[in-house]
Coordinates of N, CA and C in Angstrom, one line a residue:
X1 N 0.9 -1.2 0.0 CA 0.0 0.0 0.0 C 0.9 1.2 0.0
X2 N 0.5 2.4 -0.4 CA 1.2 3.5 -0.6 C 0.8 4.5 -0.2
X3 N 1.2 5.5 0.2 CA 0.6 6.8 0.6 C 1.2 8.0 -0.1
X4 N 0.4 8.3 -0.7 CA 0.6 9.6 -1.9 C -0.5 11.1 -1.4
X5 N 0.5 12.0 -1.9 CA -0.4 13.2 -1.1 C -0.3 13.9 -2.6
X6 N -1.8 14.5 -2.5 CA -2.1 15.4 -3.8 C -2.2 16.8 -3.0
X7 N -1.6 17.7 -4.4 CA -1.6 18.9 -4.3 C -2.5 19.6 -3.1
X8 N -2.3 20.4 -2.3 CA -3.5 21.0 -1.5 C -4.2 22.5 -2.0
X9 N -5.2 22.4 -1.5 CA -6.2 23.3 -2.9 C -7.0 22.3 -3.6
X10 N -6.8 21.4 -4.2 CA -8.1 20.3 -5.0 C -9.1 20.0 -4.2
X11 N -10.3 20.3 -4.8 CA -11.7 20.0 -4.4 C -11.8 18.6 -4.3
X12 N -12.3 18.2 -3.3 CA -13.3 16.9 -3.2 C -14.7 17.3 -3.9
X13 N -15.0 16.5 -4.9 CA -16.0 16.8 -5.2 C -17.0 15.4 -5.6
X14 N -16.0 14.3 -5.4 CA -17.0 12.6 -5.3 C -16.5 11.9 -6.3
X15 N -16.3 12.8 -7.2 CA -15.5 11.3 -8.4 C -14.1 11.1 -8.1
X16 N -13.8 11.3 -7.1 CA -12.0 10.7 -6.8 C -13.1 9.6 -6.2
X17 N -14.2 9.0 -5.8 CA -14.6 7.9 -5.1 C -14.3 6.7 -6.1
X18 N -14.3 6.7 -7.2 CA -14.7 6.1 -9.0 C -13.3 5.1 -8.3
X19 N -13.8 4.2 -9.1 CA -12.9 3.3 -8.8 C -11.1 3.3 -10.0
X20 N -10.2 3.2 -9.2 CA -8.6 3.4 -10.1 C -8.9 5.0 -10.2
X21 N -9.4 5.7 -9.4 CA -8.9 7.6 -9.6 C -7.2 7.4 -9.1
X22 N -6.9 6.6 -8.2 CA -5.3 7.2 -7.8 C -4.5 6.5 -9.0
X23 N -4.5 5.8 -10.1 CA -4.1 5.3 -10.7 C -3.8 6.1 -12.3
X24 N -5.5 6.4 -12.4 CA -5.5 7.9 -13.2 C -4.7 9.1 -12.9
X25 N -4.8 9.7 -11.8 CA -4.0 10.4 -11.0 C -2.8 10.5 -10.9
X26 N -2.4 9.8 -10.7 CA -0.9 9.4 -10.1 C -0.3 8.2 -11.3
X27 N -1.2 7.4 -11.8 CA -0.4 6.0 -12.9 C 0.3 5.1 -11.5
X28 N -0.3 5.2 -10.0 CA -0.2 3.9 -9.5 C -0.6 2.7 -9.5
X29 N 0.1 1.6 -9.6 CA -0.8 0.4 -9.3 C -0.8 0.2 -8.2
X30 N -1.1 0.2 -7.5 CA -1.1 -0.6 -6.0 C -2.6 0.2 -5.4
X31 N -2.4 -0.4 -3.9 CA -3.6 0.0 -3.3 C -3.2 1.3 -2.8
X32 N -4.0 2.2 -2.5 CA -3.1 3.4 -2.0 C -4.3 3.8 -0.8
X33 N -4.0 5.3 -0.3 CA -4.1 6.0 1.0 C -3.7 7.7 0.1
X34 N -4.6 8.1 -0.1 CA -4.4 9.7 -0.9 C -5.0 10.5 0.1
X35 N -4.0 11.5 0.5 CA -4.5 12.8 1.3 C -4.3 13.8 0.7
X36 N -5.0 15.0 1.2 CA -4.5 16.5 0.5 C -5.9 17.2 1.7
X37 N -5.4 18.7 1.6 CA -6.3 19.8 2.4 C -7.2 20.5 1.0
X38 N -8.0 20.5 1.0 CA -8.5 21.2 0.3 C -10.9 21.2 0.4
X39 N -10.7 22.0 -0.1 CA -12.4 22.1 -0.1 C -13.1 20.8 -1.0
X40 N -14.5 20.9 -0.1 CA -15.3 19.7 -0.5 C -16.7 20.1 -0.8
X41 N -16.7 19.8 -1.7 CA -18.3 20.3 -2.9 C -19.0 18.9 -3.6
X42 N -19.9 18.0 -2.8 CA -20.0 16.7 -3.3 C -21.1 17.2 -4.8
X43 N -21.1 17.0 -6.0 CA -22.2 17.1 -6.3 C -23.2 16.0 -6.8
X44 N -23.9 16.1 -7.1 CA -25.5 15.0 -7.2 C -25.7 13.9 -7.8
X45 N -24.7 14.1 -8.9 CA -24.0 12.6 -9.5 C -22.8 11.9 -8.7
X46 N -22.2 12.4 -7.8 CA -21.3 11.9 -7.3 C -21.6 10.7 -6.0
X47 N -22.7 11.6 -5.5 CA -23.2 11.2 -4.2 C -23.4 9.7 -4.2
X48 N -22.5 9.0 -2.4 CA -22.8 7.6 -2.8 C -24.0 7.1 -2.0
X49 N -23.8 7.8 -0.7 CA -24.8 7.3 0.0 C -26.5 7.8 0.2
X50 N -27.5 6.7 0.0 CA -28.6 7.2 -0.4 C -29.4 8.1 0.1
X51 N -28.7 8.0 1.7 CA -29.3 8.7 2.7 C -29.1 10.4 2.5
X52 N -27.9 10.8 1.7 CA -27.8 12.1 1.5 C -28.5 12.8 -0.2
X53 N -29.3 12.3 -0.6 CA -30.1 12.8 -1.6 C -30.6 14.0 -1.4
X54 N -30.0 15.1 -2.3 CA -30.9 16.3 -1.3 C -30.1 17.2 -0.4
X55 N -29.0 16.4 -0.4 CA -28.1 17.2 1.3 C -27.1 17.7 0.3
X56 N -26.6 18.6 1.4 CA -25.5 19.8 0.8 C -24.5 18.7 1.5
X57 N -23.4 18.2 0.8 CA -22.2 17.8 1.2 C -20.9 18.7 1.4
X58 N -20.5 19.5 1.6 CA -19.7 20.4 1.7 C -19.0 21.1 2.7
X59 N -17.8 21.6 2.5 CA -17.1 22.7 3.4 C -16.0 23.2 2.6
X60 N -15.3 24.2 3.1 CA -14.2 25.4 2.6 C -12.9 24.6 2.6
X61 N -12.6 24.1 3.6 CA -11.5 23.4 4.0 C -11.7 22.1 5.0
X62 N -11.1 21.3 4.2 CA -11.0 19.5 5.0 C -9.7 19.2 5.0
X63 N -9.2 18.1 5.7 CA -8.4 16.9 5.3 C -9.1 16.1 5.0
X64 N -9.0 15.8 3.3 CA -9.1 14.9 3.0 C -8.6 13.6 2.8
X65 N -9.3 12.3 2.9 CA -7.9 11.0 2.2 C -9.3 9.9 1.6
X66 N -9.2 9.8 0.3 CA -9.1 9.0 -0.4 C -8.2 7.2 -0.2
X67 N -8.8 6.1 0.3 CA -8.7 4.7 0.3 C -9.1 3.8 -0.8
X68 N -8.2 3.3 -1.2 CA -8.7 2.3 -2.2 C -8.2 0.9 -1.9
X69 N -8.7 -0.5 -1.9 CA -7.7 -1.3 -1.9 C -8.3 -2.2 -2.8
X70 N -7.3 -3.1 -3.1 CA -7.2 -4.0 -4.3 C -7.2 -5.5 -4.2
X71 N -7.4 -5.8 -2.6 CA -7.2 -7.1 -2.7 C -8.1 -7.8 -2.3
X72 N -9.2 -7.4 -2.8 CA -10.4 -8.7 -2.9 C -11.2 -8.5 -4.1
X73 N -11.4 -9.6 -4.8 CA -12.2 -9.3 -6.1 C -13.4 -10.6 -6.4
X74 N -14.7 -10.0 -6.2 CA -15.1 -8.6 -6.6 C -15.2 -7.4 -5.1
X75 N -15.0 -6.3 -5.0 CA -15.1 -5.6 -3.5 C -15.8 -6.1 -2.8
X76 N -15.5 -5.7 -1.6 CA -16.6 -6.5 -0.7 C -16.6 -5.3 0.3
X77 N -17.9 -5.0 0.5 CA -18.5 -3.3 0.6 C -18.6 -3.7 2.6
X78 N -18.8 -5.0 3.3 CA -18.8 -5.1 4.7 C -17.4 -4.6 4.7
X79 N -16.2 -5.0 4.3 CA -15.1 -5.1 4.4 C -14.3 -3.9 4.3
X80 N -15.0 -3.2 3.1 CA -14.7 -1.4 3.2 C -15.3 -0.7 4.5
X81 N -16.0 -0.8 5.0 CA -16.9 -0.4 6.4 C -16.0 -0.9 7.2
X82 N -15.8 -1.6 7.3 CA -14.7 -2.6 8.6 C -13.6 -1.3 9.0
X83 N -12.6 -1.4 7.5 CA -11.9 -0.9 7.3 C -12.3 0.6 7.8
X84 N -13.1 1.3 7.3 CA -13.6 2.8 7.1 C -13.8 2.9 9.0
X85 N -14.0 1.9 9.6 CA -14.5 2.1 11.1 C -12.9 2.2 11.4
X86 N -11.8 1.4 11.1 CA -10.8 1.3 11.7 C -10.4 2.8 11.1
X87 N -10.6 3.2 10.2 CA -9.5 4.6 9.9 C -10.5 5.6 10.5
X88 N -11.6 5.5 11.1 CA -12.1 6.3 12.5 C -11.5 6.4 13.3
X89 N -11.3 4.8 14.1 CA -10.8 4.7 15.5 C -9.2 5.1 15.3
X90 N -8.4 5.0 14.5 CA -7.2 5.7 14.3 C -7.3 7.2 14.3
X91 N -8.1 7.8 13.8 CA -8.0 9.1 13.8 C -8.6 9.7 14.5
X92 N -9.3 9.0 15.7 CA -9.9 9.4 17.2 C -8.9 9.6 18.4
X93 N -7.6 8.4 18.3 CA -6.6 8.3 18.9 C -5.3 9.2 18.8
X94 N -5.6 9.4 17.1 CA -4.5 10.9 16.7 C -4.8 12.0 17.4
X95 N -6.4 12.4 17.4 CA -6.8 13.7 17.5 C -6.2 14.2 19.5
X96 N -6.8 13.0 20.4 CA -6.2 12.6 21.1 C -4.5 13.1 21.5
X97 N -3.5 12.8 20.9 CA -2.4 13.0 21.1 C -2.8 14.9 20.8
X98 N -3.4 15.3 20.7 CA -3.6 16.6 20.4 C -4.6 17.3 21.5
X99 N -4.7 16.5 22.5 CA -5.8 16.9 23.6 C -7.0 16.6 23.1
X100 N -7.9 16.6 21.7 CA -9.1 16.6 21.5 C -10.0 16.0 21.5
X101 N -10.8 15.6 22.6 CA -11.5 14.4 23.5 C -12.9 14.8 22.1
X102 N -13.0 13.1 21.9 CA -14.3 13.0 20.8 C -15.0 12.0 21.1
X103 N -15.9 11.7 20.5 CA -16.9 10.5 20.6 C -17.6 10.4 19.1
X104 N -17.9 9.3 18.6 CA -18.0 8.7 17.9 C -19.2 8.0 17.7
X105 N -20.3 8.3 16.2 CA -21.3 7.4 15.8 C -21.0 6.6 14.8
X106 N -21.0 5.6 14.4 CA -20.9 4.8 13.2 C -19.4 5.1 13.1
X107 N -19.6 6.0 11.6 CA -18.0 6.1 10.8 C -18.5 7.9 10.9
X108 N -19.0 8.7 12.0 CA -18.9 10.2 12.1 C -18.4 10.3 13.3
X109 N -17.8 11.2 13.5 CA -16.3 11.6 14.8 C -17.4 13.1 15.3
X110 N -17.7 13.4 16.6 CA -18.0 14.8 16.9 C -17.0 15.7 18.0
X111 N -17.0 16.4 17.7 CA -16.4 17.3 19.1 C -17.5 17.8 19.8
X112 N -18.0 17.8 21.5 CA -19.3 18.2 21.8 C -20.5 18.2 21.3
X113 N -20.5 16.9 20.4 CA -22.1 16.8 19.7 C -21.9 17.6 18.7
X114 N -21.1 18.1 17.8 CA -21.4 18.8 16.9 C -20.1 17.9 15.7
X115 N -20.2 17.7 14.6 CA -20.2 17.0 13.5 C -18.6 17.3 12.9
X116 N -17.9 16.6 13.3 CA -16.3 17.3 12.7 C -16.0 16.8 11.4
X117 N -16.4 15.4 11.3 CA -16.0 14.5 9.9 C -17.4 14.0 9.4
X118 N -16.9 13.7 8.0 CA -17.7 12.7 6.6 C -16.9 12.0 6.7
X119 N -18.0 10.6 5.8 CA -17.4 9.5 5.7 C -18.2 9.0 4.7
X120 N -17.5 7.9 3.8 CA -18.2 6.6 2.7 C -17.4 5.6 2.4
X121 N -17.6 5.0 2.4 CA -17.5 3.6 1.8 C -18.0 3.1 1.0
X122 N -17.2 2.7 -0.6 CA -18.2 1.8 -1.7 C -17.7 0.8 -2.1
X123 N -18.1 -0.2 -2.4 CA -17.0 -1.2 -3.4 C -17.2 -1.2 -4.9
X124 N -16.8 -1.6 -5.7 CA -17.0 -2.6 -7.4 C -16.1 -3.8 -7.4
X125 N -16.8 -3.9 -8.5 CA -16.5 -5.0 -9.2 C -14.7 -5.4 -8.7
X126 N -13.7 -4.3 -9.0 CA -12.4 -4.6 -8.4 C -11.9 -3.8 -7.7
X127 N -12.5 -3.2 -6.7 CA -11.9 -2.0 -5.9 C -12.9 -1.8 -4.4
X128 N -12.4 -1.6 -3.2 CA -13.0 -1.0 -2.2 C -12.4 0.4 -1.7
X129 N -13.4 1.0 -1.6 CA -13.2 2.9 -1.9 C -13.5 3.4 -0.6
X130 N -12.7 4.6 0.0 CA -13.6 5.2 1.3 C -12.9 6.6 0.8
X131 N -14.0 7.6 1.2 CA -13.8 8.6 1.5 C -14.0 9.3 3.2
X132 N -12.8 10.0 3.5 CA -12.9 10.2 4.9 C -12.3 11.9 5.2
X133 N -13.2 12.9 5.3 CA -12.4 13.9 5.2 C -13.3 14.8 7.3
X134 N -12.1 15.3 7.5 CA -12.1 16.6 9.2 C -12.3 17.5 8.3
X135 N -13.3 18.6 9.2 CA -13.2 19.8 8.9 C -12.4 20.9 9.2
X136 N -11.6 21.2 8.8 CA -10.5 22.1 9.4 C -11.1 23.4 10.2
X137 N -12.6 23.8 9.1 CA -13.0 24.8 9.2 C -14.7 24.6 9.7
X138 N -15.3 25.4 10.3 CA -16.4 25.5 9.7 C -17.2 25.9 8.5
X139 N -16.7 27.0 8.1 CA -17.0 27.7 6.9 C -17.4 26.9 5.8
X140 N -17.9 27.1 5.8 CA -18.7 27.2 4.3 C -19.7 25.0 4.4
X141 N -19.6 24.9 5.5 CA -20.5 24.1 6.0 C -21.9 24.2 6.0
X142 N -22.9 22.6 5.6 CA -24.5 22.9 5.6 C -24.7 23.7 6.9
X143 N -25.7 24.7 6.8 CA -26.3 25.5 7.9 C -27.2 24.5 8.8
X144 N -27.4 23.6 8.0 CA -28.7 22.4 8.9 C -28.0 21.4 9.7
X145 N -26.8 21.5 10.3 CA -26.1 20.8 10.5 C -24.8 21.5 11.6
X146 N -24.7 21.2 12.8 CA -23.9 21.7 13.9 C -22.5 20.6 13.5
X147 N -21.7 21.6 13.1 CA -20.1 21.4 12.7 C -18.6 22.0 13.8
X148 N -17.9 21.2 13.4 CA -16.8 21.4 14.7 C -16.0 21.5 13.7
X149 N -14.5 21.9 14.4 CA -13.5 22.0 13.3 C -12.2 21.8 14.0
X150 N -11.2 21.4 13.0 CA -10.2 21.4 13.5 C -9.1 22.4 14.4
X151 N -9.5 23.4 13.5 CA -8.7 25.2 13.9 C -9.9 25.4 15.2
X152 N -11.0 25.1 15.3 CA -11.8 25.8 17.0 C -11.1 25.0 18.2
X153 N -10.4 23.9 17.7 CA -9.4 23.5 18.7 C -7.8 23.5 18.3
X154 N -8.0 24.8 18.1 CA -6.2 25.0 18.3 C -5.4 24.8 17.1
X155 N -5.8 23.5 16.5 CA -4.6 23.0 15.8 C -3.9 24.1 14.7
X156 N -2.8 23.7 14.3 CA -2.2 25.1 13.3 C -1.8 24.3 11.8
X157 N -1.7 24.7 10.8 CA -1.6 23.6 9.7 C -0.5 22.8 9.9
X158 N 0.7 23.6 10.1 CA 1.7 22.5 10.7 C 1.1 21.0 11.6
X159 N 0.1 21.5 12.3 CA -0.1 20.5 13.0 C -1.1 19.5 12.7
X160 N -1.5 20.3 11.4 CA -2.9 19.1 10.6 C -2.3 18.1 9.5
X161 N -1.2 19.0 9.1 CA -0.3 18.0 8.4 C 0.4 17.0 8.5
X162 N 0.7 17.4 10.2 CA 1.6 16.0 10.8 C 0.3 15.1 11.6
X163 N -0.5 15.7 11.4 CA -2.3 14.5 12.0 C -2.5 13.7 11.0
X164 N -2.3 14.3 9.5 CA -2.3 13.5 8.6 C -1.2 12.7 8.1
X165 N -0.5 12.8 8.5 CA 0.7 11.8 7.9 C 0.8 10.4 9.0
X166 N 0.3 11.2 9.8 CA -0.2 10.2 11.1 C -0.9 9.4 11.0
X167 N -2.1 10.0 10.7 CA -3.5 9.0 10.3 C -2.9 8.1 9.3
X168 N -2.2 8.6 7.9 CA -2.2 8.1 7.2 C -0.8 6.8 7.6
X169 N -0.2 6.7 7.6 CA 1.0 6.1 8.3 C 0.1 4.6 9.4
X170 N -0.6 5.5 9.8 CA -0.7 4.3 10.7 C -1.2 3.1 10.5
X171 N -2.5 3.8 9.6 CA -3.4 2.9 9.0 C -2.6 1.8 7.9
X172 N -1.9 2.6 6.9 CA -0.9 1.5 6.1 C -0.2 0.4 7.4
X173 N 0.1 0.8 8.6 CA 0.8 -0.3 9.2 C 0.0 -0.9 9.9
X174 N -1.5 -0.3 10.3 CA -2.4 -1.8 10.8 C -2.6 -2.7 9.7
X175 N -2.7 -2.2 8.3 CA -2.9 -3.1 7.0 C -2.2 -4.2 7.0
X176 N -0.7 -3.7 6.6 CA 0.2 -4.6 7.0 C 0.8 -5.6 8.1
X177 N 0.1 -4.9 9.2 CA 0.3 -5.9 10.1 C -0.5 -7.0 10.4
X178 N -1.9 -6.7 9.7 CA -2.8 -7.8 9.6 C -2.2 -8.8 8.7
X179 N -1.7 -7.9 7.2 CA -1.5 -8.7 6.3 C -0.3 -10.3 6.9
X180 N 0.4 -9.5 7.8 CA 1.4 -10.6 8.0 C 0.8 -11.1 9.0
X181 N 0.2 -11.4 10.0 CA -1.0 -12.3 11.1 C -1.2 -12.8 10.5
X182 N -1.8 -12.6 8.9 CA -2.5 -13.3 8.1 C -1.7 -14.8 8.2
X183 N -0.6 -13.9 7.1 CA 0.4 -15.1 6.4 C 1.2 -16.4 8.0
X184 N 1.0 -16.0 8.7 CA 2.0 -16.5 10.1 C 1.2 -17.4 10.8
X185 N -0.1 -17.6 10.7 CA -1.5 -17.9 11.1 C -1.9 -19.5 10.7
X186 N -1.6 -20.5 11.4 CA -2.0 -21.9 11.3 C -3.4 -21.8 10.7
X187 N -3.9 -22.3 9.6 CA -5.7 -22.7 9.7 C -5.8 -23.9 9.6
X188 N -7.0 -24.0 10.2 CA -7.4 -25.6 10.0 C -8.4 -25.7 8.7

């Protein structure tokens, strides 16, 4: 797995969810872990989950990261979820090293009951996909909707950049440490 950072400044806007976007992107093969800061504008073709039909997906400024992996075919969409809960509970433990006491519904992170992160998971035919982006900011956030951010607690970009290399880092090494459990693992 690989961890590649795009430019900061690029929109999230839902089609980096498409399956091989880091490939198109970048011309990686492998399974990757894509971050970058930049604003998020889902639009209406993009949208995966059915529950937000209708909803303003957006903000000014996120960390974003983009997940894809490659090794189950055809995707298997529990398994993206699995995964998408673990790169929660990783980035509940980072925020943590940062003082920032959170609590957690599903695959959404709040600070004081108000809504810091998005999340999705999709699979295809050969790919499982997650999108997982903090809000750095509130701005430019749904008004129907009580949002937290990263900057109302302190953090400085220096320090959102090293949360992300964090998050991202760690997660490539729970992967691979599963992967080798895997391989080391008697079955009957």
């Amino acid at each position: 797995m690989q961890y590649l950072k795009w430019k900061d400044g690029n929109e999230y806007d839902g089609s980096q969810i498409n399956p091989s976007w880091a490939f198109q992107e970048f011309g990686v093969k492998d399974s990757t872990i894509v971050s970058w800061v930049g604003p998020m504008n889902i639009l209406g073709d993009n949208l995966i989950d059915c529950e937000d039909v209708g909803v303003d997906i957006k903000g000014n400024l996120m960390l974003n990261f983009i997940v894809e992996h490659f090794d189950e075919q055809p995707g298997n969409l529990k398994l993206a979820y699995h995964r998408q809960r673990m790169l929660v509970m990783i980035t509940r433990d980072k925020l943590l090293d940062y003082g920032i006491r959170t609590t957690q519904d599903g695959d959404d992170i709040f600070i004081d009951n108000k809504k810091l992160s998005v999340s999705i998971a999709t699979a295809s035919i050969s790919t499982m996909k997650m999108h997982f982006a903090l809000n750095i900011t509130t701005e430019g956030t749904p008004d129907d909707v009580e949002t937290s951010a990263l900057e109302d607690n302190n953090m400085s970009m220096e320090q959102i950049h090293e949360l992300q290399d964090s998050i991202a880092n760690t997660y490539m090494e729970h992967i691979e440490t599963i992967n080798k459990d895997i391989t080391k693992t008697r079955v009957f």
